[in-house]
Amino acid sequence: MKRLFHVTPSGWAGFALAAFAIVVLPGLSSSYWLSVFTSAGCFLLAISGVAFLYARLGMVSLTQVGLMGVGGWVALRLNHAFDFPFEVNLALAALSTMVFGWVLALPALRMRGLYLALVTLMAAGGLEILFATFQFPNGGEGFWGVKTGSSDPFRRPFLAQSAEDYLRYVLICAVLGFLFIELHRRLQPGRAWALIRRSEAAAMAAGVNVTLYKTWAFGITGLLGGAAGALLAGSLGLLDDGTFRASESVMIFALAVVGGARSWQGALIAAILYKVLPALLNIWGVYADLSFVIFGAGLLHAVITAPDGLAGQALGGLKALLRGKDRRDA
């Protein structure tokens, strides 16, 4: 129980940063940056899911942005078809993609590495085709609910009607997502995943239900991706298929590796690189696609010199600096 509620210095730093971002950041941001930060918060939640799967089980899922699209589609459909509160639509969208995550877990029961990555990438490609063919609901009649002209309004949470409050809402959801992952890591599922990552045979010999815990992990990843998609739908009010291309799933996984999949700092770095950096380049008048060159350089750096990503390298350097300071003081 003591371990469950123990907060590390990194955890306290995370709470402090989250408090600043939730309380102060929206009031300092223009309408442009409110949109950028809200989108970054949504993708932060999605990246936390794919990073969690890779860090805990060593498994690669390249369907996360597609799952965001599924979550956004469900949230839009529920918004236009029923009079549910936003929170109900958000929960149902997340549960829908959790089930989708369970389906993706089926090949993971027999595949790992490149083969699993290819299967999940094909699933992302299939979702991309579906989104391009049938489009996202915008208030029309029927199951698909697509109509020409202007779309029907999207209902935001009662307490988050303004852009500032909605950014706070998204950031709070992202923090809850990280706490949800950390809770699982500290309880029985975390211990089971650690055994499975080392050796599935050893885990089964120790009595771990490998099928259950792999499926559980994919379900969590899907749930976080679907919640992120529903939050993105709430921010924009209307989605399009160009946002959820299979290539974007590859991109956010690569950035999760660059940032560092084992820590919340790594997911934050990945979200900043993915959404904030291109926005900065646009403001500076620099061709935004230059960000891909930066992403590639960051990935090479992470693979060659920083196996725990930029966050792990920075934290390791900080610890070494503090140890050196303590020796000098002694």
Tab-separated table of C-alpha atoms in Angstrom:
chain	number	residue	atom	x	y	z
A	1	MET	CA	0.000	0.000	0.000
A	2	LYS	CA	2.874	2.360	0.811
A	3	ARG	CA	4.374	1.725	-2.645
A	4	LEU	CA	1.012	2.417	-4.262
A	5	PHE	CA	0.823	5.984	-2.933
A	6	HIS	CA	4.537	6.797	-2.965
A	7	VAL	CA	5.310	9.837	-5.139
A	8	THR	CA	8.796	10.128	-6.602
A	9	PRO	CA	10.543	13.477	-7.209
A	10	SER	CA	9.760	13.011	-10.902
A	11	GLY	CA	6.108	12.553	-9.977
A	12	TRP	CA	6.062	15.752	-7.906
A	13	ALA	CA	7.665	17.597	-10.820
A	14	GLY	CA	4.955	16.239	-13.085
A	15	PHE	CA	2.185	17.411	-10.746
A	16	ALA	CA	3.782	20.877	-10.538
A	17	LEU	CA	4.070	21.147	-14.318
A	18	ALA	CA	0.495	19.923	-14.780
A	19	ALA	CA	-0.787	22.457	-12.234
A	20	PHE	CA	1.016	25.277	-14.059
A	21	ALA	CA	-0.282	24.128	-17.441
A	22	ILE	CA	-3.869	23.778	-16.217
A	23	VAL	CA	-4.063	26.993	-14.182
A	24	VAL	CA	-1.735	29.427	-15.945
A	25	LEU	CA	-1.111	28.330	-19.550
A	26	PRO	CA	-4.647	28.863	-20.971
A	27	GLY	CA	-4.738	32.448	-19.719
A	28	LEU	CA	-1.412	33.270	-21.388
A	29	SER	CA	-2.270	31.743	-24.782
A	30	SER	CA	-3.748	33.376	-27.863
A	31	SER	CA	-6.558	31.675	-29.766
A	32	TYR	CA	-3.990	30.113	-32.131
A	33	TRP	CA	-1.934	28.642	-29.331
A	34	LEU	CA	-5.035	27.495	-27.454
A	35	SER	CA	-5.883	25.388	-30.505
A	36	VAL	CA	-2.305	24.078	-30.806
A	37	PHE	CA	-2.001	23.217	-27.105
A	38	THR	CA	-5.418	21.537	-27.051
A	39	SER	CA	-4.459	19.363	-30.016
A	40	ALA	CA	-1.109	18.602	-28.363
A	41	GLY	CA	-2.934	17.578	-25.172
A	42	CYS	CA	-5.152	15.175	-27.117
A	43	PHE	CA	-2.176	13.575	-28.838
A	44	LEU	CA	-0.290	13.500	-25.527
A	45	LEU	CA	-2.999	11.178	-24.209
A	46	ALA	CA	-2.778	8.972	-27.312
A	47	ILE	CA	1.030	8.885	-27.225
A	48	SER	CA	0.965	7.863	-23.556
A	49	GLY	CA	-0.991	4.755	-24.604
A	50	VAL	CA	1.362	3.608	-27.364
A	51	ALA	CA	4.417	4.406	-25.207
A	52	PHE	CA	2.931	2.410	-22.332
A	53	LEU	CA	2.476	-0.655	-24.539
A	54	TYR	CA	6.029	-0.461	-25.831
A	55	ALA	CA	7.594	0.212	-22.419
A	56	ARG	CA	5.677	-2.462	-20.504
A	57	LEU	CA	5.538	-5.286	-23.062
A	58	GLY	CA	8.001	-4.312	-25.776
A	59	MET	CA	5.156	-4.426	-28.325
A	60	VAL	CA	4.713	-2.027	-31.213
A	61	SER	CA	1.250	-0.749	-32.136
A	62	LEU	CA	1.024	1.380	-35.275
A	63	THR	CA	-2.742	1.834	-35.100
A	64	GLN	CA	-2.999	4.482	-32.389
A	65	VAL	CA	-3.977	7.409	-34.615
A	66	GLY	CA	-6.510	5.141	-36.319
A	67	LEU	CA	-7.964	4.355	-32.894
A	68	MET	CA	-8.189	8.084	-32.265
A	69	GLY	CA	-10.239	8.293	-35.457
A	70	VAL	CA	-12.565	5.534	-34.243
A	71	GLY	CA	-13.017	7.317	-30.915
A	72	GLY	CA	-13.684	10.611	-32.671
A	73	TRP	CA	-16.175	8.947	-35.051
A	74	VAL	CA	-18.123	7.397	-32.162
A	75	ALA	CA	-18.157	10.678	-30.214
A	76	LEU	CA	-19.423	12.610	-33.244
A	77	ARG	CA	-22.075	10.007	-34.028
A	78	LEU	CA	-23.353	9.989	-30.431
A	79	ASN	CA	-23.305	13.785	-30.270
A	80	HIS	CA	-25.475	14.160	-33.380
A	81	ALA	CA	-27.771	11.184	-32.754
A	82	PHE	CA	-28.478	11.509	-29.022
A	83	ASP	CA	-28.705	14.145	-26.327
A	84	PHE	CA	-26.056	12.590	-24.086
A	85	PRO	CA	-23.693	14.770	-22.040
A	86	PHE	CA	-20.160	15.062	-23.395
A	87	GLU	CA	-18.774	12.867	-20.623
A	88	VAL	CA	-21.072	9.999	-21.616
A	89	ASN	CA	-20.010	10.302	-25.265
A	90	LEU	CA	-16.361	10.400	-24.156
A	91	ALA	CA	-16.731	7.275	-22.028
A	92	LEU	CA	-18.588	5.337	-24.739
A	93	ALA	CA	-16.017	6.331	-27.369
A	94	ALA	CA	-13.171	5.184	-25.105
A	95	LEU	CA	-14.921	1.888	-24.339
A	96	SER	CA	-15.534	1.293	-28.061
A	97	THR	CA	-11.855	1.643	-28.871
A	98	MET	CA	-10.935	-0.470	-25.875
A	99	VAL	CA	-12.867	-3.301	-27.539
A	100	PHE	CA	-11.046	-2.500	-30.776
A	101	GLY	CA	-7.791	-2.781	-28.835
A	102	TRP	CA	-8.813	-6.244	-27.656
A	103	VAL	CA	-9.293	-7.255	-31.299
A	104	LEU	CA	-5.799	-5.980	-32.105
A	105	ALA	CA	-4.475	-8.080	-29.226
A	106	LEU	CA	-5.403	-11.280	-31.078
A	107	PRO	CA	-2.382	-11.224	-33.416
A	108	ALA	CA	-0.219	-10.079	-30.499
A	109	LEU	CA	-0.865	-13.420	-28.806
A	110	ARG	CA	1.308	-15.111	-31.450
A	111	MET	CA	3.386	-12.299	-32.975
A	112	ARG	CA	6.016	-9.849	-31.809
A	113	GLY	CA	8.390	-7.294	-33.282
A	114	LEU	CA	8.223	-6.554	-36.996
A	115	TYR	CA	5.331	-8.938	-37.722
A	116	LEU	CA	3.088	-7.382	-35.073
A	117	ALA	CA	4.031	-3.894	-36.270
A	118	LEU	CA	3.053	-4.829	-39.841
A	119	VAL	CA	-0.304	-6.261	-38.745
A	120	THR	CA	-1.184	-3.159	-36.735
A	121	LEU	CA	-0.017	-0.942	-39.608
A	122	MET	CA	-2.334	-2.827	-41.981
A	123	ALA	CA	-5.187	-2.255	-39.527
A	124	ALA	CA	-4.352	1.459	-39.528
A	125	GLY	CA	-4.367	1.435	-43.329
A	126	GLY	CA	-7.782	-0.246	-43.348
A	127	LEU	CA	-9.182	2.380	-40.985
A	128	GLU	CA	-7.719	5.141	-43.160
A	129	ILE	CA	-9.608	3.755	-46.166
A	130	LEU	CA	-12.853	3.562	-44.167
A	131	PHE	CA	-12.512	7.151	-42.951
A	132	ALA	CA	-11.792	8.396	-46.487
A	133	THR	CA	-14.709	6.434	-47.960
A	134	PHE	CA	-17.469	7.130	-45.455
A	135	GLN	CA	-16.244	10.379	-43.826
A	136	PHE	CA	-17.000	11.491	-40.267
A	137	PRO	CA	-20.542	12.233	-39.035
A	138	ASN	CA	-21.527	15.906	-39.132
A	139	GLY	CA	-25.189	15.721	-38.198
A	140	GLY	CA	-26.820	14.118	-41.233
A	141	GLU	CA	-29.427	11.380	-41.101
A	142	GLY	CA	-28.748	7.655	-41.038
A	143	PHE	CA	-26.012	5.609	-39.441
A	144	TRP	CA	-23.139	7.524	-41.075
A	145	GLY	CA	-24.786	10.906	-40.559
A	146	VAL	CA	-22.986	12.825	-43.318
A	147	LYS	CA	-24.601	15.826	-44.993
A	148	THR	CA	-23.480	18.567	-47.358
A	149	GLY	CA	-23.069	22.125	-46.248
A	150	SER	CA	-22.448	23.245	-42.683
A	151	SER	CA	-22.294	20.677	-39.895
A	152	ASP	CA	-24.453	20.560	-36.774
A	153	PRO	CA	-22.867	21.960	-33.583
A	154	PHE	CA	-20.850	19.750	-31.247
A	155	ARG	CA	-21.717	19.926	-27.552
A	156	ARG	CA	-18.719	20.531	-25.320
A	157	PRO	CA	-18.623	19.757	-21.580
A	158	PHE	CA	-20.846	22.028	-19.482
A	159	LEU	CA	-17.838	23.334	-17.527
A	160	ALA	CA	-15.595	23.755	-20.579
A	161	GLN	CA	-17.455	25.878	-23.102
A	162	SER	CA	-14.667	28.371	-23.795
A	163	ALA	CA	-11.399	27.497	-25.536
A	164	GLU	CA	-9.442	28.221	-22.335
A	165	ASP	CA	-11.603	25.952	-20.205
A	166	TYR	CA	-11.581	23.217	-22.830
A	167	LEU	CA	-7.778	23.228	-22.851
A	168	ARG	CA	-7.865	22.793	-19.074
A	169	TYR	CA	-10.357	19.948	-19.512
A	170	VAL	CA	-8.091	18.166	-22.020
A	171	LEU	CA	-5.020	18.586	-19.810
A	172	ILE	CA	-6.881	17.182	-16.792
A	173	CYS	CA	-7.918	14.166	-18.897
A	174	ALA	CA	-4.274	13.695	-19.947
A	175	VAL	CA	-3.140	13.769	-16.313
A	176	LEU	CA	-5.823	11.226	-15.401
A	177	GLY	CA	-4.591	9.034	-18.260
A	178	PHE	CA	-1.033	9.086	-16.884
A	179	LEU	CA	-2.313	8.288	-13.374
A	180	PHE	CA	-4.365	5.418	-14.805
A	181	ILE	CA	-1.225	3.963	-16.418
A	182	GLU	CA	0.846	4.469	-13.266
A	183	LEU	CA	-1.802	2.767	-11.133
A	184	HIS	CA	-1.663	-0.306	-13.354
A	185	ARG	CA	2.128	-0.282	-13.325
A	186	ARG	CA	2.228	-0.397	-9.527
A	187	LEU	CA	-0.398	-3.115	-9.126
A	188	GLN	CA	-0.534	-6.753	-10.221
A	189	PRO	CA	-0.807	-6.002	-13.974
A	190	GLY	CA	2.491	-4.112	-13.854
A	191	ARG	CA	4.304	-7.035	-12.275
A	192	ALA	CA	2.756	-9.429	-14.795
A	193	TRP	CA	3.763	-7.234	-17.743
A	194	ALA	CA	7.331	-7.022	-16.439
A	195	LEU	CA	7.548	-10.831	-16.351
A	196	ILE	CA	6.043	-11.165	-19.826
A	197	ARG	CA	8.498	-8.643	-21.265
A	198	ARG	CA	11.452	-10.627	-19.872
A	199	SER	CA	10.186	-14.031	-20.966
A	200	GLU	CA	6.714	-15.290	-21.827
A	201	ALA	CA	7.766	-18.841	-20.947
A	202	ALA	CA	8.982	-17.749	-17.508
A	203	ALA	CA	5.796	-15.736	-16.979
A	204	MET	CA	3.604	-18.752	-17.805
A	205	ALA	CA	5.734	-20.923	-15.507
A	206	ALA	CA	5.110	-18.390	-12.734
A	207	GLY	CA	1.355	-18.698	-13.257
A	208	VAL	CA	0.820	-15.469	-15.218
A	209	ASN	CA	-2.075	-15.540	-17.666
A	210	VAL	CA	-0.182	-14.144	-20.665
A	211	THR	CA	-3.271	-13.980	-22.881
A	212	LEU	CA	-5.210	-11.980	-20.298
A	213	TYR	CA	-2.489	-9.440	-19.594
A	214	LYS	CA	-1.579	-8.868	-23.232
A	215	THR	CA	-5.232	-8.282	-24.038
A	216	TRP	CA	-5.509	-6.023	-20.987
A	217	ALA	CA	-2.585	-3.886	-22.180
A	218	PHE	CA	-3.973	-3.492	-25.695
A	219	GLY	CA	-7.341	-2.570	-24.207
A	220	ILE	CA	-5.757	0.227	-22.162
A	221	THR	CA	-3.941	1.504	-25.243
A	222	GLY	CA	-7.183	1.503	-27.205
A	223	LEU	CA	-9.095	3.207	-24.404
A	224	LEU	CA	-6.584	6.070	-24.216
A	225	GLY	CA	-6.519	6.436	-27.999
A	226	GLY	CA	-10.314	6.559	-28.212
A	227	ALA	CA	-10.561	9.112	-25.403
A	228	ALA	CA	-7.975	11.256	-27.205
A	229	GLY	CA	-9.989	11.088	-30.434
A	230	ALA	CA	-13.208	12.075	-28.672
A	231	LEU	CA	-11.448	15.026	-27.018
A	232	LEU	CA	-10.065	16.092	-30.403
A	233	ALA	CA	-13.585	15.951	-31.842
A	234	GLY	CA	-14.753	18.169	-28.989
A	235	SER	CA	-12.019	20.659	-29.754
A	236	LEU	CA	-12.588	20.898	-33.508
A	237	GLY	CA	-16.291	20.028	-33.730
A	238	LEU	CA	-15.650	18.249	-37.023
A	239	LEU	CA	-13.020	15.728	-38.093
A	240	ASP	CA	-11.661	14.720	-41.483
A	241	ASP	CA	-9.843	11.653	-42.725
A	242	GLY	CA	-6.592	13.541	-43.369
A	243	THR	CA	-5.922	13.704	-39.625
A	244	PHE	CA	-5.924	9.922	-39.154
A	245	ARG	CA	-3.592	8.550	-41.793
A	246	ALA	CA	-1.632	5.392	-41.094
A	247	SER	CA	1.609	7.329	-41.531
A	248	GLU	CA	0.674	9.466	-38.520
A	249	SER	CA	0.533	6.346	-36.322
A	250	VAL	CA	4.077	5.518	-37.421
A	251	MET	CA	5.086	9.092	-36.644
A	252	ILE	CA	3.756	9.199	-33.093
A	253	PHE	CA	5.310	5.830	-32.275
A	254	ALA	CA	8.675	7.033	-33.567
A	255	LEU	CA	8.343	10.224	-31.527
A	256	ALA	CA	7.432	8.181	-28.441
A	257	VAL	CA	10.762	6.390	-28.892
A	258	VAL	CA	12.566	9.698	-29.435
A	259	GLY	CA	11.039	11.238	-26.316
A	260	GLY	CA	11.381	8.116	-24.185
A	261	ALA	CA	8.620	5.546	-23.778
A	262	ARG	CA	9.337	4.796	-20.123
A	263	SER	CA	8.401	8.155	-18.608
A	264	TRP	CA	5.751	10.852	-18.731
A	265	GLN	CA	8.459	13.306	-19.755
A	266	GLY	CA	9.076	11.289	-22.911
A	267	ALA	CA	5.416	11.379	-23.936
A	268	LEU	CA	5.360	15.132	-23.278
A	269	ILE	CA	8.443	15.671	-25.446
A	270	ALA	CA	6.835	13.589	-28.219
A	271	ALA	CA	3.612	15.651	-28.122
A	272	ILE	CA	5.572	18.915	-28.198
A	273	LEU	CA	7.638	17.748	-31.163
A	274	TYR	CA	4.546	16.512	-32.999
A	275	LYS	CA	2.260	19.535	-32.557
A	276	VAL	CA	4.046	22.496	-30.999
A	277	LEU	CA	7.262	22.428	-33.047
A	278	PRO	CA	5.509	22.638	-36.476
A	279	ALA	CA	3.378	25.516	-35.154
A	280	LEU	CA	6.524	27.365	-34.075
A	281	LEU	CA	8.114	26.791	-37.477
A	282	ASN	CA	5.029	28.241	-39.160
A	283	ILE	CA	5.171	31.341	-36.995
A	284	TRP	CA	8.883	31.774	-37.711
A	285	GLY	CA	8.177	31.552	-41.435
A	286	VAL	CA	10.074	28.286	-41.813
A	287	TYR	CA	8.749	25.466	-43.994
A	288	ALA	CA	6.848	23.263	-41.509
A	289	ASP	CA	7.977	20.015	-43.145
A	290	LEU	CA	11.442	20.792	-41.787
A	291	SER	CA	10.081	19.222	-38.603
A	292	PHE	CA	10.367	15.804	-40.303
A	293	VAL	CA	14.102	16.330	-40.668
A	294	ILE	CA	14.283	17.179	-36.966
A	295	PHE	CA	12.217	14.090	-36.118
A	296	GLY	CA	14.572	11.897	-38.148
A	297	ALA	CA	17.659	13.355	-36.493
A	298	GLY	CA	16.042	12.857	-33.084
A	299	LEU	CA	15.215	9.242	-33.893
A	300	LEU	CA	18.785	8.512	-35.005
A	301	HIS	CA	20.101	10.134	-31.845
A	302	ALA	CA	17.729	8.087	-29.665
A	303	VAL	CA	18.572	4.795	-31.378
A	304	ILE	CA	22.336	5.347	-31.302
A	305	THR	CA	23.009	7.128	-27.998
A	306	ALA	CA	19.785	7.323	-25.959
A	307	PRO	CA	17.920	3.989	-25.634
A	308	ASP	CA	15.603	5.598	-23.055
A	309	GLY	CA	14.947	8.580	-25.310
A	310	LEU	CA	15.673	12.256	-24.829
A	311	ALA	CA	13.881	12.263	-21.473
A	312	GLY	CA	15.937	9.345	-20.156
A	313	GLN	CA	19.151	10.954	-21.365
A	314	ALA	CA	18.281	14.295	-19.755
A	315	LEU	CA	17.285	12.684	-16.445
A	316	GLY	CA	20.458	10.578	-16.456
A	317	GLY	CA	22.566	13.677	-17.032
A	318	LEU	CA	20.775	15.522	-14.228
A	319	LYS	CA	21.356	12.641	-11.803
A	320	ALA	CA	25.049	12.488	-12.750
A	321	LEU	CA	25.336	16.246	-12.205
A	322	LEU	CA	23.720	16.004	-8.764
A	323	ARG	CA	25.990	13.100	-7.770
A	324	GLY	CA	29.034	15.096	-8.816
A	325	LYS	CA	27.800	18.070	-6.798
A	326	ASP	CA	27.280	15.875	-3.724
A	327	ARG	CA	30.850	14.518	-4.015
A	328	ARG	CA	32.251	18.032	-4.258
A	329	ASP	CA	30.242	19.156	-1.237
A	330	ALA	CA	31.480	16.128	0.754
